[in-house]
Amino acid sequence: AQKITQTQPGMFVQEKEAVTLDCTYDTSDQSYGLFWYKQPSSGEMIFLIYQGSYDEQNATEGRYSLNFQKARKSANLVISASQLGDSAMYFCAMREGHGQNFVFGPGTRLSVLP
Amino acid sequence: DADVTQTPRNRITKTGKRIMLECSQTKGHDRMYWYRQDPGLGLRLIYYSFDVKDINKGEISDGYSVSRQAQAKFSLSLESAIPNQTALYFCATSDSKGVRGQGTGEQYFGPGTRLTVT
């Protein structure tokens, strides 16, 4: 079974608008971490934001926020005020337990339109 | 200077050749990982190492081997390369102290090695 599901292979958003990238996960662990990474066309993987399973508040980092709904096992990334430089692949990832299992979703390609 | 470096950055090799990809880090992290990325499949874990004497197979270890020469160095070898090993390979590091509650445990990635097997 897929541990991380990203149902949107591609998304388009108009510059300056907000966009939500979906991520659902599957784990039986009580302690886990959820991550989002950005991969621009240059290829590097850039860490964006983290949410711990015991964190009661949604994580925020600048224009990025993580909409964490534990009961639904979803961890959607919200990008506010999209910029052209946000065009990239976005990967949701999960660390289970003490980190021996770190899995990535298939990614969503975001295109920001001028 | 980059915290996680990979050499080579690009490599073209022939079927059956042995090839080694190298990773070095200056972050002082104890954990290191090797992933491969194929289009549409995200990143898949090949091997991971929690310290110099602890090496573990990941999801897709067949056809690969690794060596953790020091805390800062983790090498990936393809003993006999085949065309379906053509991919983008990433090395990553993380800090176990992050998992034990002093941080988040996020992984930091090298720039990647693009390997083509003809």
mmCIF file of C-alpha atoms in Angstrom:
data_model
loop_
_atom_site.group_PDB
_atom_site.id
_atom_site.type_symbol
_atom_site.label_atom_id
_atom_site.label_comp_id
_atom_site.label_asym_id
_atom_site.label_seq_id
_atom_site.Cartn_x
_atom_site.Cartn_y
_atom_site.Cartn_z
ATOM 1 C CA ALA A 1 0.000 0.000 0.000
ATOM 2 C CA GLN A 2 1.173 3.514 -0.721
ATOM 3 C CA LYS A 3 2.460 5.234 2.367
ATOM 4 C CA ILE A 4 2.219 8.699 0.833
ATOM 5 C CA THR A 5 -0.370 9.687 -1.757
ATOM 6 C CA GLN A 6 -0.285 12.868 -3.774
ATOM 7 C CA THR A 7 -3.304 12.787 -6.045
ATOM 8 C CA GLN A 8 -2.449 15.864 -8.131
ATOM 9 C CA PRO A 9 0.243 15.086 -10.716
ATOM 10 C CA GLY A 10 0.094 18.694 -11.899
ATOM 11 C CA MET A 11 -1.384 21.956 -10.682
ATOM 12 C CA PHE A 12 -1.667 25.439 -12.119
ATOM 13 C CA VAL A 13 -2.073 28.619 -10.122
ATOM 14 C CA GLN A 14 -2.157 32.265 -11.035
ATOM 15 C CA GLU A 15 0.628 34.417 -9.656
ATOM 16 C CA LYS A 16 -0.258 36.021 -6.293
ATOM 17 C CA GLU A 17 -3.003 33.501 -5.583
ATOM 18 C CA ALA A 18 -2.914 30.768 -2.936
ATOM 19 C CA VAL A 19 -2.663 27.071 -3.810
ATOM 20 C CA THR A 20 -3.119 23.871 -1.849
ATOM 21 C CA LEU A 21 -1.151 20.735 -2.663
ATOM 22 C CA ASP A 22 -2.709 17.561 -1.304
ATOM 23 C CA CYS A 23 -0.973 14.824 0.659
ATOM 24 C CA THR A 24 -2.439 11.866 2.501
ATOM 25 C CA TYR A 25 -0.413 9.335 4.424
ATOM 26 C CA ASP A 26 -0.771 5.916 5.928
ATOM 27 C CA THR A 27 0.901 4.826 9.143
ATOM 28 C CA SER A 28 0.104 2.876 12.274
ATOM 29 C CA ASP A 29 2.814 4.645 14.265
ATOM 30 C CA GLN A 30 1.788 7.185 16.883
ATOM 31 C CA SER A 31 5.008 9.147 16.466
ATOM 32 C CA TYR A 32 5.835 10.338 12.979
ATOM 33 C CA GLY A 33 6.883 13.418 11.091
ATOM 34 C CA LEU A 34 5.597 14.923 7.871
ATOM 35 C CA PHE A 35 7.720 16.984 5.516
ATOM 36 C CA TRP A 36 7.385 18.923 2.305
ATOM 37 C CA TYR A 37 10.257 19.372 -0.131
ATOM 38 C CA LYS A 38 10.540 21.512 -3.246
ATOM 39 C CA GLN A 39 12.492 20.405 -6.295
ATOM 40 C CA PRO A 40 12.999 23.171 -8.882
ATOM 41 C CA SER A 41 14.029 22.392 -12.427
ATOM 42 C CA SER A 42 17.673 22.630 -11.362
ATOM 43 C CA GLY A 43 17.137 19.369 -9.475
ATOM 44 C CA GLU A 44 18.087 20.066 -5.874
ATOM 45 C CA MET A 45 15.773 19.047 -3.037
ATOM 46 C CA ILE A 46 14.859 21.917 -0.731
ATOM 47 C CA PHE A 47 13.258 21.326 2.670
ATOM 48 C CA LEU A 48 10.213 23.572 3.182
ATOM 49 C CA ILE A 49 8.245 22.655 6.280
ATOM 50 C CA TYR A 50 7.795 20.032 8.988
ATOM 51 C CA GLN A 51 4.828 18.840 11.068
ATOM 52 C CA GLY A 52 5.206 16.442 13.985
ATOM 53 C CA SER A 53 2.421 14.021 14.777
ATOM 54 C CA TYR A 54 2.085 15.440 18.282
ATOM 55 C CA ASP A 55 2.096 19.073 17.202
ATOM 56 C CA GLU A 56 -1.270 20.596 17.943
ATOM 57 C CA GLN A 57 -0.822 23.655 15.776
ATOM 58 C CA ASN A 58 -0.337 23.688 12.044
ATOM 59 C CA ALA A 59 3.234 24.441 11.002
ATOM 60 C CA THR A 60 3.992 27.668 9.180
ATOM 61 C CA GLU A 61 7.170 28.885 7.480
ATOM 62 C CA GLY A 62 6.795 32.213 5.731
ATOM 63 C CA ARG A 63 4.410 31.730 2.806
ATOM 64 C CA TYR A 64 4.170 27.993 3.469
ATOM 65 C CA SER A 65 1.735 26.429 5.884
ATOM 66 C CA LEU A 66 0.804 22.835 6.497
ATOM 67 C CA ASN A 67 -2.860 21.987 6.964
ATOM 68 C CA PHE A 68 -2.555 18.977 9.270
ATOM 69 C CA GLN A 69 -5.698 16.922 9.772
ATOM 70 C CA LYS A 70 -4.592 13.963 11.846
ATOM 71 C CA ALA A 71 -7.875 12.061 11.875
ATOM 72 C CA ARG A 72 -8.012 12.238 8.091
ATOM 73 C CA LYS A 73 -4.286 11.502 7.790
ATOM 74 C CA SER A 74 -3.774 14.458 5.548
ATOM 75 C CA ALA A 75 -0.959 17.009 5.472
ATOM 76 C CA ASN A 76 -1.701 19.483 2.716
ATOM 77 C CA LEU A 77 0.771 22.214 1.818
ATOM 78 C CA VAL A 78 -0.651 25.690 1.360
ATOM 79 C CA ILE A 79 1.408 28.266 -0.513
ATOM 80 C CA SER A 80 0.090 31.789 -0.158
ATOM 81 C CA ALA A 81 0.711 34.571 -2.664
ATOM 82 C CA SER A 82 2.289 32.321 -5.292
ATOM 83 C CA GLN A 83 5.367 33.570 -7.084
ATOM 84 C CA LEU A 84 6.821 32.531 -10.433
ATOM 85 C CA GLY A 85 9.744 31.020 -8.560
ATOM 86 C CA ASP A 86 7.383 28.599 -6.836
ATOM 87 C CA SER A 87 7.071 26.619 -10.072
ATOM 88 C CA ALA A 88 8.617 23.258 -9.195
ATOM 89 C CA MET A 89 7.913 19.689 -8.138
ATOM 90 C CA TYR A 90 6.686 19.349 -4.576
ATOM 91 C CA PHE A 91 7.134 16.165 -2.573
ATOM 92 C CA CYS A 92 5.380 15.154 0.595
ATOM 93 C CA ALA A 93 7.364 12.791 2.820
ATOM 94 C CA MET A 94 6.911 10.954 6.097
ATOM 95 C CA ARG A 95 9.306 9.718 8.760
ATOM 96 C CA GLU A 96 7.923 6.882 10.860
ATOM 97 C CA GLY A 97 9.088 6.049 14.342
ATOM 98 C CA HIS A 98 12.782 6.720 14.956
ATOM 99 C CA GLY A 99 13.544 7.465 11.346
ATOM 100 C CA GLN A 100 14.320 4.078 9.893
ATOM 101 C CA ASN A 101 11.512 4.554 7.433
ATOM 102 C CA PHE A 102 11.450 7.777 5.441
ATOM 103 C CA VAL A 103 9.153 7.648 2.407
ATOM 104 C CA PHE A 104 8.299 10.129 -0.319
ATOM 105 C CA GLY A 105 5.179 10.610 -2.365
ATOM 106 C CA PRO A 106 5.278 10.743 -6.179
ATOM 107 C CA GLY A 107 5.169 14.529 -6.239
ATOM 108 C CA THR A 108 3.009 17.312 -7.657
ATOM 109 C CA ARG A 109 4.273 19.600 -10.382
ATOM 110 C CA LEU A 110 3.179 23.165 -9.679
ATOM 111 C CA SER A 111 3.178 25.739 -12.433
ATOM 112 C CA VAL A 112 2.656 29.387 -11.513
ATOM 113 C CA LEU A 113 1.187 31.440 -14.346
ATOM 114 C CA PRO A 114 2.001 35.144 -14.790
ATOM 115 C CA ASP B 1 30.711 25.419 0.393
ATOM 116 C CA ALA B 2 27.811 22.957 0.170
ATOM 117 C CA ASP B 3 27.074 20.930 3.284
ATOM 118 C CA VAL B 4 26.384 17.732 1.317
ATOM 119 C CA THR B 5 28.436 17.076 -1.794
ATOM 120 C CA GLN B 6 28.181 14.328 -4.365
ATOM 121 C CA THR B 7 30.702 13.211 -6.951
ATOM 122 C CA PRO B 8 30.461 12.855 -9.842
ATOM 123 C CA ARG B 9 27.568 15.141 -10.762
ATOM 124 C CA ASN B 10 27.051 13.431 -14.093
ATOM 125 C CA ARG B 11 28.233 10.049 -15.333
ATOM 126 C CA ILE B 12 27.672 8.004 -18.439
ATOM 127 C CA THR B 13 28.768 4.389 -18.236
ATOM 128 C CA LYS B 14 28.294 1.166 -20.141
ATOM 129 C CA THR B 15 26.328 -1.908 -19.160
ATOM 130 C CA GLY B 16 28.357 -4.243 -16.962
ATOM 131 C CA LYS B 17 30.756 -1.626 -15.629
ATOM 132 C CA ARG B 18 31.303 -1.069 -11.930
ATOM 133 C CA ILE B 19 30.660 2.463 -10.769
ATOM 134 C CA MET B 20 30.911 4.239 -7.449
ATOM 135 C CA LEU B 21 29.044 7.371 -6.415
ATOM 136 C CA GLU B 22 30.450 9.259 -3.479
ATOM 137 C CA CYS B 23 28.847 11.465 -0.867
ATOM 138 C CA SER B 24 30.493 13.670 1.738
ATOM 139 C CA GLN B 25 28.917 15.896 4.361
ATOM 140 C CA THR B 26 30.128 18.602 6.697
ATOM 141 C CA LYS B 27 26.917 18.875 8.710
ATOM 142 C CA GLY B 28 28.123 16.508 11.424
ATOM 143 C CA HIS B 29 25.030 14.338 11.001
ATOM 144 C CA ASP B 30 25.166 10.688 11.973
ATOM 145 C CA ARG B 31 22.588 9.401 9.499
ATOM 146 C CA MET B 32 23.102 9.126 5.755
ATOM 147 C CA TYR B 33 20.909 7.853 2.945
ATOM 148 C CA TRP B 34 21.000 7.012 -0.738
ATOM 149 C CA TYR B 35 17.930 7.509 -2.935
ATOM 150 C CA ARG B 36 17.202 7.187 -6.601
ATOM 151 C CA GLN B 37 14.662 9.312 -8.423
ATOM 152 C CA ASP B 38 12.819 8.173 -11.519
ATOM 153 C CA PRO B 39 10.214 10.281 -13.310
ATOM 154 C CA GLY B 40 6.758 9.833 -11.785
ATOM 155 C CA LEU B 41 8.007 7.689 -8.914
ATOM 156 C CA GLY B 42 9.373 10.239 -6.499
ATOM 157 C CA LEU B 43 12.388 9.203 -4.463
ATOM 158 C CA ARG B 44 12.998 5.613 -3.429
ATOM 159 C CA LEU B 45 15.371 4.592 -0.672
ATOM 160 C CA ILE B 46 18.263 2.349 -1.666
ATOM 161 C CA TYR B 47 20.312 2.121 1.549
ATOM 162 C CA TYR B 48 20.594 4.011 4.789
ATOM 163 C CA SER B 49 23.167 4.164 7.563
ATOM 164 C CA PHE B 50 22.503 5.356 11.096
ATOM 165 C CA ASP B 51 26.173 5.324 12.017
ATOM 166 C CA VAL B 52 29.435 3.922 10.676
ATOM 167 C CA LYS B 53 28.659 0.377 11.805
ATOM 168 C CA ASP B 54 24.945 0.397 11.042
ATOM 169 C CA ILE B 55 23.966 -0.073 7.407
ATOM 170 C CA ASN B 56 20.531 -1.136 6.267
ATOM 171 C CA LYS B 57 18.809 -2.006 3.032
ATOM 172 C CA GLY B 58 16.060 0.233 1.794
ATOM 173 C CA GLU B 59 13.180 -0.391 -0.565
ATOM 174 C CA ILE B 60 15.272 -1.085 -3.685
ATOM 175 C CA SER B 61 18.722 -2.336 -2.668
ATOM 176 C CA ASP B 62 19.123 -5.110 -5.268
ATOM 177 C CA GLY B 63 22.030 -4.380 -7.589
ATOM 178 C CA TYR B 64 23.564 -1.826 -5.211
ATOM 179 C CA SER B 65 26.028 -1.903 -2.330
ATOM 180 C CA VAL B 66 27.254 0.793 0.040
ATOM 181 C CA SER B 67 30.192 1.623 2.229
ATOM 182 C CA ARG B 68 30.267 4.032 5.172
ATOM 183 C CA GLN B 69 33.959 4.879 5.311
ATOM 184 C CA ALA B 70 33.559 7.508 8.021
ATOM 185 C CA GLN B 71 30.761 9.433 9.638
ATOM 186 C CA ALA B 72 31.062 12.012 6.884
ATOM 187 C CA LYS B 73 31.360 9.682 3.886
ATOM 188 C CA PHE B 74 28.874 7.271 2.361
ATOM 189 C CA SER B 75 29.481 5.634 -1.026
ATOM 190 C CA LEU B 76 27.081 3.825 -3.316
ATOM 191 C CA SER B 77 28.340 1.192 -5.756
ATOM 192 C CA LEU B 78 26.729 -0.414 -8.740
ATOM 193 C CA GLU B 79 28.655 -3.666 -9.135
ATOM 194 C CA SER B 80 27.504 -4.311 -12.692
ATOM 195 C CA ALA B 81 25.511 -1.411 -14.074
ATOM 196 C CA ILE B 82 22.404 -2.060 -16.160
ATOM 197 C CA PRO B 83 20.316 0.402 -18.216
ATOM 198 C CA ASN B 84 17.360 0.427 -15.804
ATOM 199 C CA GLN B 85 19.698 1.915 -13.185
ATOM 200 C CA THR B 86 19.700 5.095 -15.235
ATOM 201 C CA ALA B 87 18.336 7.666 -12.779
ATOM 202 C CA LEU B 88 19.078 10.685 -10.633
ATOM 203 C CA TYR B 89 20.775 9.607 -7.396
ATOM 204 C CA PHE B 90 20.609 11.632 -4.213
ATOM 205 C CA CYS B 91 22.550 11.378 -1.012
ATOM 206 C CA ALA B 92 20.931 12.811 2.119
ATOM 207 C CA THR B 93 21.819 13.283 5.764
ATOM 208 C CA SER B 94 19.874 13.768 8.948
ATOM 209 C CA ASP B 95 20.565 14.230 12.622
ATOM 210 C CA SER B 96 19.294 11.530 14.961
ATOM 211 C CA LYS B 97 19.046 14.099 17.732
ATOM 212 C CA GLY B 98 16.179 15.512 15.729
ATOM 213 C CA VAL B 99 14.238 12.274 16.023
ATOM 214 C CA ARG B 100 14.764 12.128 19.778
ATOM 215 C CA GLY B 101 12.875 15.344 20.245
ATOM 216 C CA GLN B 102 15.510 18.002 19.809
ATOM 217 C CA GLY B 103 14.570 18.863 16.258
ATOM 218 C CA THR B 104 12.581 17.643 13.340
ATOM 219 C CA GLY B 105 14.886 15.081 11.739
ATOM 220 C CA GLU B 106 14.516 16.527 8.263
ATOM 221 C CA GLN B 107 16.867 15.265 5.608
ATOM 222 C CA TYR B 108 19.336 17.488 3.820
ATOM 223 C CA PHE B 109 20.097 16.523 0.263
ATOM 224 C CA GLY B 110 23.127 16.695 -1.938
ATOM 225 C CA PRO B 111 22.837 18.146 -5.442
ATOM 226 C CA GLY B 112 22.318 14.747 -7.065
ATOM 227 C CA THR B 113 24.248 12.589 -9.523
ATOM 228 C CA ARG B 114 22.727 11.991 -12.914
ATOM 229 C CA LEU B 115 23.733 8.500 -14.004
ATOM 230 C CA THR B 116 23.156 7.123 -17.480
ATOM 231 C CA VAL B 117 23.849 3.465 -18.251
ATOM 232 C CA THR B 118 24.029 2.698 -21.975
#
